[in-house]
Tab-separated table of C-alpha atoms in Angstrom:
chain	number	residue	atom	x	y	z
K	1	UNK	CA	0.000	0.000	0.000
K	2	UNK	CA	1.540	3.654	-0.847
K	3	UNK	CA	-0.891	5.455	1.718
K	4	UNK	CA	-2.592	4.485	4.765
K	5	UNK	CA	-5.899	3.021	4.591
K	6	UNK	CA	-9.031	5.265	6.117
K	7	UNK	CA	-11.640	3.417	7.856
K	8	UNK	CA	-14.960	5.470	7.920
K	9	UNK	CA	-18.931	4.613	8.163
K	10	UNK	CA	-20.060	4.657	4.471
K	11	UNK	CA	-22.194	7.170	2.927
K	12	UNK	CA	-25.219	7.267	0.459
K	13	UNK	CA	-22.677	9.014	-2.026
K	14	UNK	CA	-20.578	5.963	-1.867
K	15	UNK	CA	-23.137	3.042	-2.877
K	16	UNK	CA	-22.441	3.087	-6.807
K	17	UNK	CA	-18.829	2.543	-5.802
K	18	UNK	CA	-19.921	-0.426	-3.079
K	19	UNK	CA	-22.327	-1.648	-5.355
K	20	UNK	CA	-19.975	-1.750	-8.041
K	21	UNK	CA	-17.353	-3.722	-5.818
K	22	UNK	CA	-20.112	-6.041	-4.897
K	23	UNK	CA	-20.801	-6.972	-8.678
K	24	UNK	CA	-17.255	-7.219	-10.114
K	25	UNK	CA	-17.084	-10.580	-8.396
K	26	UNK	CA	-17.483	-14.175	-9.698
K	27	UNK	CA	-20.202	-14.761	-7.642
K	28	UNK	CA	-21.646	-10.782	-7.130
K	29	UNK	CA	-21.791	-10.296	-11.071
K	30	UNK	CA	-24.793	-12.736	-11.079
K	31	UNK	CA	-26.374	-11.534	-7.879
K	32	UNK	CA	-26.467	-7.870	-8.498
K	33	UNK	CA	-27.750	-5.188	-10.735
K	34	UNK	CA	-31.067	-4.534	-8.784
K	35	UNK	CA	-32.698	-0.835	-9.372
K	36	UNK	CA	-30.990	1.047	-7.641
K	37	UNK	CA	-33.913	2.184	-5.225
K	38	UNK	CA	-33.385	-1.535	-3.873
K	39	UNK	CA	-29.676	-0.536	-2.909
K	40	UNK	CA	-30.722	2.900	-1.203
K	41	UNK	CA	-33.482	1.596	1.044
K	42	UNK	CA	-30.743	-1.351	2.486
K	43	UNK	CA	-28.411	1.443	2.814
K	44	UNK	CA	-30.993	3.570	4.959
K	45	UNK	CA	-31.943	0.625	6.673
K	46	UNK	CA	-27.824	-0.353	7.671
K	47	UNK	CA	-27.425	3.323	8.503
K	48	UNK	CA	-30.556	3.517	11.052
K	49	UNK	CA	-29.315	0.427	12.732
K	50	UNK	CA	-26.826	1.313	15.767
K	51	UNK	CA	-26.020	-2.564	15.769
K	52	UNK	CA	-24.380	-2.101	12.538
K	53	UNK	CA	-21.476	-0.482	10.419
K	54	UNK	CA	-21.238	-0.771	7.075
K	55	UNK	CA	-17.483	0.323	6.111
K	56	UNK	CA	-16.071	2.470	3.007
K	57	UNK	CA	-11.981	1.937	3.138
K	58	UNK	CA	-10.281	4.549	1.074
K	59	UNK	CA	-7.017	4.362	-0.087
K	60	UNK	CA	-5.032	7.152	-1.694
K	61	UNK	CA	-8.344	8.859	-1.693
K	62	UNK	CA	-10.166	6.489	-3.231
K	63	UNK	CA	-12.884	3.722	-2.697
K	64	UNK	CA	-10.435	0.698	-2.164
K	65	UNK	CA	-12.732	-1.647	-0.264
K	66	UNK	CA	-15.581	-2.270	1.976
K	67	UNK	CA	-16.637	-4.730	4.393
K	68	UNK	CA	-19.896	-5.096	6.780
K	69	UNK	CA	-20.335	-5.422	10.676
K	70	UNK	CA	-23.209	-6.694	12.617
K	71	UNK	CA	-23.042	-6.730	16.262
K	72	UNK	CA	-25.320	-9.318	17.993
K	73	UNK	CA	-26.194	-9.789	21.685
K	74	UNK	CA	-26.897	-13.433	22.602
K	75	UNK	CA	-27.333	-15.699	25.044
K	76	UNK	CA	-25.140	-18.195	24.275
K	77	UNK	CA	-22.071	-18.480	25.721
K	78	UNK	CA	-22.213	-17.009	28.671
K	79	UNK	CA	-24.031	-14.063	27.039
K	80	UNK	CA	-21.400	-12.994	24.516
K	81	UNK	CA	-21.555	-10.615	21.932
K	82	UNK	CA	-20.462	-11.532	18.348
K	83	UNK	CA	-19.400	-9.463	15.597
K	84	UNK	CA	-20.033	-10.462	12.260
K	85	UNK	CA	-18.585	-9.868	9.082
K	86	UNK	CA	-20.096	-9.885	5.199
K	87	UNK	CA	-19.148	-8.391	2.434
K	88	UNK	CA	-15.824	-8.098	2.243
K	89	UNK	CA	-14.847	-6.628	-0.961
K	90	UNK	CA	-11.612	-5.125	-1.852
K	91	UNK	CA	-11.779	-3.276	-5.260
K	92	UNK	CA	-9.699	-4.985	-8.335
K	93	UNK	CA	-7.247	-1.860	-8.564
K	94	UNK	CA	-6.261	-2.563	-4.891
K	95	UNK	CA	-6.070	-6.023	-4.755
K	96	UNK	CA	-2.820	-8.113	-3.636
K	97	UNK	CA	-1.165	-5.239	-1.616
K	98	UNK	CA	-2.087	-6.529	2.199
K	99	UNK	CA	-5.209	-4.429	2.048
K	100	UNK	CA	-7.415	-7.437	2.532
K	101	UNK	CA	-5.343	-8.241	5.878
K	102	UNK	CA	-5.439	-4.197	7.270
K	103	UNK	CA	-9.666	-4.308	6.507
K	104	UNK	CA	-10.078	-7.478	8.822
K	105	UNK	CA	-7.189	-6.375	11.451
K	106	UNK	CA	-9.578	-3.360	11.696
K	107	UNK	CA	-12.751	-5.340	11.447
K	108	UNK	CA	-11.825	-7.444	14.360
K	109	UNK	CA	-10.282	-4.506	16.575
K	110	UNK	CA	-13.413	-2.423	16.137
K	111	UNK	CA	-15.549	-5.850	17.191
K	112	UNK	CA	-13.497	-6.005	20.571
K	113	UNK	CA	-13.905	-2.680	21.208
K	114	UNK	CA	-17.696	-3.262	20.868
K	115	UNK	CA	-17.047	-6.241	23.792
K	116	UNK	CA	-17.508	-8.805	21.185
K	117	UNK	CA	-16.120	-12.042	22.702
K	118	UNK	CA	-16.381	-13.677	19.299
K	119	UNK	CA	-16.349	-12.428	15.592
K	120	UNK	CA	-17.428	-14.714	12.939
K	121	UNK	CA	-17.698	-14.862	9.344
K	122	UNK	CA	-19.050	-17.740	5.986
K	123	UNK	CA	-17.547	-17.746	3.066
K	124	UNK	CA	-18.730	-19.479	-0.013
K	125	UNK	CA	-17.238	-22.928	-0.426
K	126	UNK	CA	-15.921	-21.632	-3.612
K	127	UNK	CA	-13.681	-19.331	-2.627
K	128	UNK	CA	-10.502	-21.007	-1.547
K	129	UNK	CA	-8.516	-18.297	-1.524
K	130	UNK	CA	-10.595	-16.490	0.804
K	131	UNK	CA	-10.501	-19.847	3.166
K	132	UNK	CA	-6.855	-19.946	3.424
K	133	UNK	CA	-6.957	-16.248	3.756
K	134	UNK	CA	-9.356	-16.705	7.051
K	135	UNK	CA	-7.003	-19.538	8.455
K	136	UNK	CA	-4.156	-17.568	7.910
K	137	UNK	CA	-5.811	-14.533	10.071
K	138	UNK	CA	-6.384	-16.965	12.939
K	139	UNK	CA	-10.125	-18.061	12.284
K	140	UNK	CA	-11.574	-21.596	12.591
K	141	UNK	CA	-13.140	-23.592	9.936
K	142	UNK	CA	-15.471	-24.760	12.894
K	143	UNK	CA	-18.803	-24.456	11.535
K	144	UNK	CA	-20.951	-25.194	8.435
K	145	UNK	CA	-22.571	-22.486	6.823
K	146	UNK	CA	-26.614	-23.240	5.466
K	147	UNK	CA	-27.970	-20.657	3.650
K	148	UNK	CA	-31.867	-20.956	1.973
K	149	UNK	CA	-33.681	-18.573	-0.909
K	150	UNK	CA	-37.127	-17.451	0.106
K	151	UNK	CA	-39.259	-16.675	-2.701
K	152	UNK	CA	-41.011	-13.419	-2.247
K	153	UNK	CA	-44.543	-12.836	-2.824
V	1	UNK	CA	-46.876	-33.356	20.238
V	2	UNK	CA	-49.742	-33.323	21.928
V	3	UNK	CA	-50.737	-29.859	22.005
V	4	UNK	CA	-49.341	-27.150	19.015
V	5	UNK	CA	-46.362	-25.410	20.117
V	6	UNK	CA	-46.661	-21.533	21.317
V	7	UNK	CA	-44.504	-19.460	19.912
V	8	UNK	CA	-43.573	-15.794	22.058
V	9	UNK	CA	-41.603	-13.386	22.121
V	10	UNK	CA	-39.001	-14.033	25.501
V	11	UNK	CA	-39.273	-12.373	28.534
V	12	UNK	CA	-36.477	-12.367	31.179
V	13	UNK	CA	-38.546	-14.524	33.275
V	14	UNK	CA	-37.755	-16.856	30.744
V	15	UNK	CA	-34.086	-17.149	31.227
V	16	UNK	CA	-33.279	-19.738	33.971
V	17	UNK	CA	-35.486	-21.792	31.273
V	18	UNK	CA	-33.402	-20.753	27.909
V	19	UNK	CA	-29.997	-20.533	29.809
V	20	UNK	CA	-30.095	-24.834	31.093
V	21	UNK	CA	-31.251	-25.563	27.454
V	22	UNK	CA	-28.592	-23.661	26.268
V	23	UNK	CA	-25.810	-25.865	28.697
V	24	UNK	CA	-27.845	-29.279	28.568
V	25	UNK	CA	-26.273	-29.740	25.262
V	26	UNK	CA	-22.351	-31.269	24.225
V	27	UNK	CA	-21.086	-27.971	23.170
V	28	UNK	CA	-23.340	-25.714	25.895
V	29	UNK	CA	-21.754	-27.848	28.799
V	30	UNK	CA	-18.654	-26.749	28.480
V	31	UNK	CA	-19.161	-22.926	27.370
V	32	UNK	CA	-22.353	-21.598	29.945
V	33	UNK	CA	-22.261	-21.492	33.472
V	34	UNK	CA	-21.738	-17.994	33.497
V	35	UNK	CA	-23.024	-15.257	36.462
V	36	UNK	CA	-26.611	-14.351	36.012
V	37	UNK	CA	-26.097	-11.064	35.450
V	38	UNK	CA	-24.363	-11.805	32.079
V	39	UNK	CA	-27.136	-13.517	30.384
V	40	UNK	CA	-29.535	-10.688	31.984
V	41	UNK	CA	-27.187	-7.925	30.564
V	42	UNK	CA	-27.680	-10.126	27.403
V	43	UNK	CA	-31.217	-10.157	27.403
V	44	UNK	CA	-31.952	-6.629	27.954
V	45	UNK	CA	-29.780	-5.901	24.879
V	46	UNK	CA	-31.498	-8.950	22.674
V	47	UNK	CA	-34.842	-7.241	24.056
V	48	UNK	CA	-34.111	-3.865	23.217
V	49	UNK	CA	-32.830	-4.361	19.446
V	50	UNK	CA	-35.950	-4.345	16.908
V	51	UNK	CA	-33.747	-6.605	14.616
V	52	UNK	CA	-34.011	-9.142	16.624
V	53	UNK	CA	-35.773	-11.507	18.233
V	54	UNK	CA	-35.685	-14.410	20.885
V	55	UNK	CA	-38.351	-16.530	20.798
V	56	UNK	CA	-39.318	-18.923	23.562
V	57	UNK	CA	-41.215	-22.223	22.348
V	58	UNK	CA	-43.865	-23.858	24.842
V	59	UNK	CA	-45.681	-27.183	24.474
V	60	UNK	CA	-48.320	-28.406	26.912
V	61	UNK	CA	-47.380	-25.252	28.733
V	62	UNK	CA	-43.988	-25.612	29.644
V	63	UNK	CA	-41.290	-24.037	27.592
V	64	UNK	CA	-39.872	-26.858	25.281
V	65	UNK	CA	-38.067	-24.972	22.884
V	66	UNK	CA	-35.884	-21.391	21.716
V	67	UNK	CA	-34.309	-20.227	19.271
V	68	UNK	CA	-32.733	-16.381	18.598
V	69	UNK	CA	-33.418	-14.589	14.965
V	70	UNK	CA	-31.603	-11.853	13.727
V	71	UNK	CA	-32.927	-9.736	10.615
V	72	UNK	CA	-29.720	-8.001	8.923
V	73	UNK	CA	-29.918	-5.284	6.165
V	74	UNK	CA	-27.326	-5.824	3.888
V	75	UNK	CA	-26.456	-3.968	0.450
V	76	UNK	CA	-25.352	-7.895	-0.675
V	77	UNK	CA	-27.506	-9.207	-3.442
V	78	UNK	CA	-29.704	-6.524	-4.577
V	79	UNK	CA	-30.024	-5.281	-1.026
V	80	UNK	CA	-31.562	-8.249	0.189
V	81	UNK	CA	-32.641	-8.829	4.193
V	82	UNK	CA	-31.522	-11.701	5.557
V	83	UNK	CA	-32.972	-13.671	8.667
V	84	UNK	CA	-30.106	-15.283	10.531
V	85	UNK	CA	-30.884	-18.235	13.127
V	86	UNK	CA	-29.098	-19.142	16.198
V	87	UNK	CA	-29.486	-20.781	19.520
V	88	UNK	CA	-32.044	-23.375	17.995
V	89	UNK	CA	-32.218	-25.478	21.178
V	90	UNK	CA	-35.120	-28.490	21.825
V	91	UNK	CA	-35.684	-29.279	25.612
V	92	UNK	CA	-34.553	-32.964	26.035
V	93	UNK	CA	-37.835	-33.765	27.405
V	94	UNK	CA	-39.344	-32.435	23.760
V	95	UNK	CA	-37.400	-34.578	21.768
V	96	UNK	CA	-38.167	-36.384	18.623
V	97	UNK	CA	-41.573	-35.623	18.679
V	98	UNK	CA	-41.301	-33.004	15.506
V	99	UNK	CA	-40.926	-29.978	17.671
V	100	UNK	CA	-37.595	-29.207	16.076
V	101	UNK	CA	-39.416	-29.148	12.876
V	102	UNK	CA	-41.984	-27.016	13.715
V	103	UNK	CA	-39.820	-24.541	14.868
V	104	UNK	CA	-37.777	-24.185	12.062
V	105	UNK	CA	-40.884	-23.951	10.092
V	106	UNK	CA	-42.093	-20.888	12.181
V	107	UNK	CA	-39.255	-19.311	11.816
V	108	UNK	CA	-38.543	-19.561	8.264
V	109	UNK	CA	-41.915	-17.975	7.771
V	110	UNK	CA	-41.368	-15.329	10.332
V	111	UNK	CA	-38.245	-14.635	8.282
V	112	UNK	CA	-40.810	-14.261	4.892
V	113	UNK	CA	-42.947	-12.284	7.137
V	114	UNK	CA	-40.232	-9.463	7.763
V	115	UNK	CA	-39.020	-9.791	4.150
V	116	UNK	CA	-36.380	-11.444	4.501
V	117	UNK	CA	-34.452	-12.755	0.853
V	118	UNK	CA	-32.427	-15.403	2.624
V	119	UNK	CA	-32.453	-17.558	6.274
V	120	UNK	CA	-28.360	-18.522	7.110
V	121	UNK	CA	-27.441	-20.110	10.499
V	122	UNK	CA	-24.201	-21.789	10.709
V	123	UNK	CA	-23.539	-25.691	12.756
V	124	UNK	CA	-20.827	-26.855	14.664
V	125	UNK	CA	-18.906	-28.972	12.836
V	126	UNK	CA	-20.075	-31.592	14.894
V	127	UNK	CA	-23.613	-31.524	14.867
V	128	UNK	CA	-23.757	-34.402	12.727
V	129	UNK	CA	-27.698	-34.879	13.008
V	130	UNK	CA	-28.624	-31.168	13.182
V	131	UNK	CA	-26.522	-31.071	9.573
V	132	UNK	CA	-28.852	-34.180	7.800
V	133	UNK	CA	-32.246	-32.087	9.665
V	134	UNK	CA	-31.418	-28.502	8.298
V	135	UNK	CA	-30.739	-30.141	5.028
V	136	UNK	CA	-33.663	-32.059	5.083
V	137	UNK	CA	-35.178	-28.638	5.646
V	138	UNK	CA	-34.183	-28.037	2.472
V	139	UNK	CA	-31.393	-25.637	3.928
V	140	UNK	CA	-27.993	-25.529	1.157
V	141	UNK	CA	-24.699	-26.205	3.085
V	142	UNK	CA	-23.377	-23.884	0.653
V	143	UNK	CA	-20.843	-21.652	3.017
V	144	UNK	CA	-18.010	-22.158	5.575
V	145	UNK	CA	-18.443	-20.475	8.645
V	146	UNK	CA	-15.654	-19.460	11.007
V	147	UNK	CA	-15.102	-17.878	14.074
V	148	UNK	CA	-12.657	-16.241	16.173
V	149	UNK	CA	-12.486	-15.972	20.033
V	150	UNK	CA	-11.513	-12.750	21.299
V	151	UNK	CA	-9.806	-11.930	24.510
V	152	UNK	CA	-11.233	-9.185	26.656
V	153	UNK	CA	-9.448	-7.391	28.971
């Protein structure tokens, strides 16, 4: 990386930039491409939620990446809170200059200083790289991810 | 079952309840246990949080059942809501009698209800059965999930 990466709470003005990261991806370009209105009302809806942060990294002054974090009380485990993290995205331009590795080292400092005793992640089964990527970071392959469409009315 | 299950919203009367499910299990045994006022610090944030919600499942009149959802706005897939499912827990006295079933159903259409695109929940690697049932379900074990302990200080 020539600069250091900012870390700040996204902004409308951002989402063709996020959205765009989310779609130039093997498995985002055939997920994405809804109106746009679609977009805006999950933004508002992310924004108005304290339990979550939605994250715009810049580097150099510019969109370099993004990533997602929930924050979720629990009972479980002696009542810990968990952090969770989706959509991690790093923008092509950016790629394979330890970005990737800054965005989670912040991702999981910002969930302990939200008292998370846990943070936890799924990753497609296709993408390998991101696996080893996880393992390297210190994460365990411990669960099984299940995911299920709903058809909407 | 005899009766139909009961499905409510959790109140912290609840908890002595939801907490010995939660550590009358192989994984719980070894992970609850914790003071009181950690899982009532937990509740009162679970409570509090309009994305969530705890449910507590009775049968006959005695609480047989719980499970925790968590709708999450995402920008992911067209800006799609997603239901997440934890802390699915069946009483031991409740057992193979289709409650687990039932429950899953609820929630899946509670999930629907709130608009949800998607339901996710990860298992522990070594829930064997819980694996074939969510499955079964119709549930895709599509993703990897990992997790992280943190240290607090």
């Amino acid at each position: 990386m020539t600069g250091e990466p900012v870390f700040r709470r996204a902004v409308a003005a951002d989402l063709p930039a996020l959205v765009a990261m989310l779609a130039d991806d093997p498995l985002g370009a055939g997920r994405e491409g809804a109106d746009d209105s679609h977009y805006h009302r999950a933004f508002a809806a992310i924004d108005a939620d304290p339990n979550q942060f939605l994250c715009t990294v810049e580097l150099d002054g510019r969109i370099a990446g993004m990533l997602q974090l929930t924050f979720i009380a629990g009972l479980s485990r002696g009542g810990a809170r968990r952090g969770q993290i989706e959509a991690v995205r790093v923008a092509r331009k950016a790629r394979n200059r330890g970005l990737g590795r800054a965005m989670m080292d912040w991702a999981i400092q910002r969930c302990r200083d939200e008292g998370c005793a846990m943070v936890q992640l799924t990753s497609d089964r296709s993408r390998t790289d991101a696996h080893r990527f996880y393992e390297r970071l210190g994460f365990a392959n411990s669960h099984l991810g299940y995911k299920m469409a709903l058809d909407q009315p």
